[in-house]
XYZ file of C-alpha atoms in Angstrom:
111
model
C 54.733 -100.214 188.899
C 51.937 -99.363 186.546
C 52.425 -96.986 183.669
C 49.880 -94.595 185.212
C 51.789 -94.404 188.508
C 55.069 -93.949 186.656
C 53.514 -91.088 184.643
C 52.141 -89.442 187.825
C 55.568 -89.787 189.431
C 57.326 -88.012 186.564
C 54.680 -85.276 186.329
C 54.791 -84.633 190.086
C 58.526 -83.859 190.023
C 57.797 -80.369 188.694
C 56.160 -79.187 191.917
C 57.156 -79.521 195.562
C 53.515 -79.816 196.619
C 52.515 -82.268 193.875
C 55.519 -84.465 194.620
C 54.778 -84.475 198.340
C 51.161 -85.398 197.612
C 52.253 -88.126 195.197
C 54.680 -89.686 197.708
C 52.127 -89.477 200.534
C 49.420 -91.065 198.369
C 51.795 -93.744 197.106
C 52.825 -94.832 200.588
C 49.268 -94.606 201.915
C 48.419 -97.318 199.385
C 51.643 -99.330 199.353
C 53.077 -98.862 202.892
C 56.552 -100.044 201.829
C 58.556 -100.247 198.620
C 61.108 -103.027 198.362
C 63.650 -103.948 195.762
C 66.839 -105.830 195.248
C 69.794 -106.380 193.002
C 71.989 -109.455 192.761
C 74.629 -110.167 190.146
C 76.054 -113.283 191.800
C 78.993 -111.358 193.281
C 77.329 -108.360 194.910
C 73.828 -107.970 196.307
C 71.679 -105.257 197.765
C 68.191 -105.155 199.178
C 66.376 -101.945 199.944
C 63.197 -101.028 201.694
C 61.573 -97.587 201.726
C 58.694 -96.368 203.852
C 57.223 -93.008 204.744
C 57.464 -91.872 208.347
C 55.431 -88.850 209.390
C 58.333 -87.545 211.478
C 61.388 -88.526 209.435
C 60.071 -88.359 205.884
C 61.339 -91.186 203.726
C 63.248 -93.908 205.523
C 65.503 -95.936 203.230
C 67.093 -99.109 204.570
C 69.784 -100.638 202.390
C 71.468 -103.982 202.997
C 74.517 -104.654 200.841
C 76.968 -107.467 200.685
C 79.378 -109.453 198.631
C 79.638 -113.165 198.106
C 83.416 -112.843 197.873
C 85.288 -112.195 201.089
C 82.812 -110.096 203.067
C 81.930 -111.793 206.348
C 78.445 -110.311 206.724
C 76.090 -107.868 205.016
C 76.172 -104.171 205.837
C 72.894 -102.500 206.803
C 72.415 -98.742 206.583
C 69.287 -96.705 207.279
C 68.971 -93.167 205.981
C 66.287 -90.547 206.535
C 65.536 -88.013 203.827
C 62.779 -85.432 203.542
C 60.391 -85.709 200.624
C 61.650 -82.394 199.223
C 65.304 -83.403 199.595
C 64.458 -86.622 197.765
C 62.779 -84.632 194.967
C 65.797 -82.347 194.700
C 68.132 -85.331 194.601
C 66.137 -86.783 191.721
C 66.053 -83.466 189.874
C 69.743 -82.723 190.395
C 70.884 -86.268 189.700
C 69.207 -86.035 186.309
C 69.033 -89.797 185.861
C 70.319 -90.717 182.437
C 67.356 -92.937 181.606
C 64.158 -90.911 181.715
C 62.112 -94.127 181.679
C 63.161 -95.044 185.236
C 60.374 -96.177 187.533
C 59.920 -95.032 191.120
C 61.459 -98.335 192.239
C 64.500 -97.717 190.026
C 64.892 -94.196 191.381
C 64.674 -95.395 194.999
C 67.293 -98.003 194.216
C 69.669 -95.429 192.714
C 68.916 -92.961 195.500
C 69.658 -95.549 198.154
C 73.044 -96.111 196.495
C 73.657 -92.362 196.361
C 72.887 -91.518 200.001
C 74.110 -94.690 201.696
């Protein structure tokens, strides 16, 4: 994510309307946001897209390389405003988080 987009993301958090516009513009350009985490023992993959009816749709696939027979897939729907409130109320410790990082942490929080 570019520095400019990251700056716009952080600035948009102050306003419901600006944040909604930012998210809509972001997904109009990017369609889907994907990310993953893998530490050799545990893994997760997430995918986020914007649905005009359901708001943000976050799909998270998690699994373990030790003992778990198959990955677990969970799909959550969250409104853009609920997502903004979650970010604001979560008060992520690292203020340098990117949108991808925030989606990753949000997926963990709501899944």
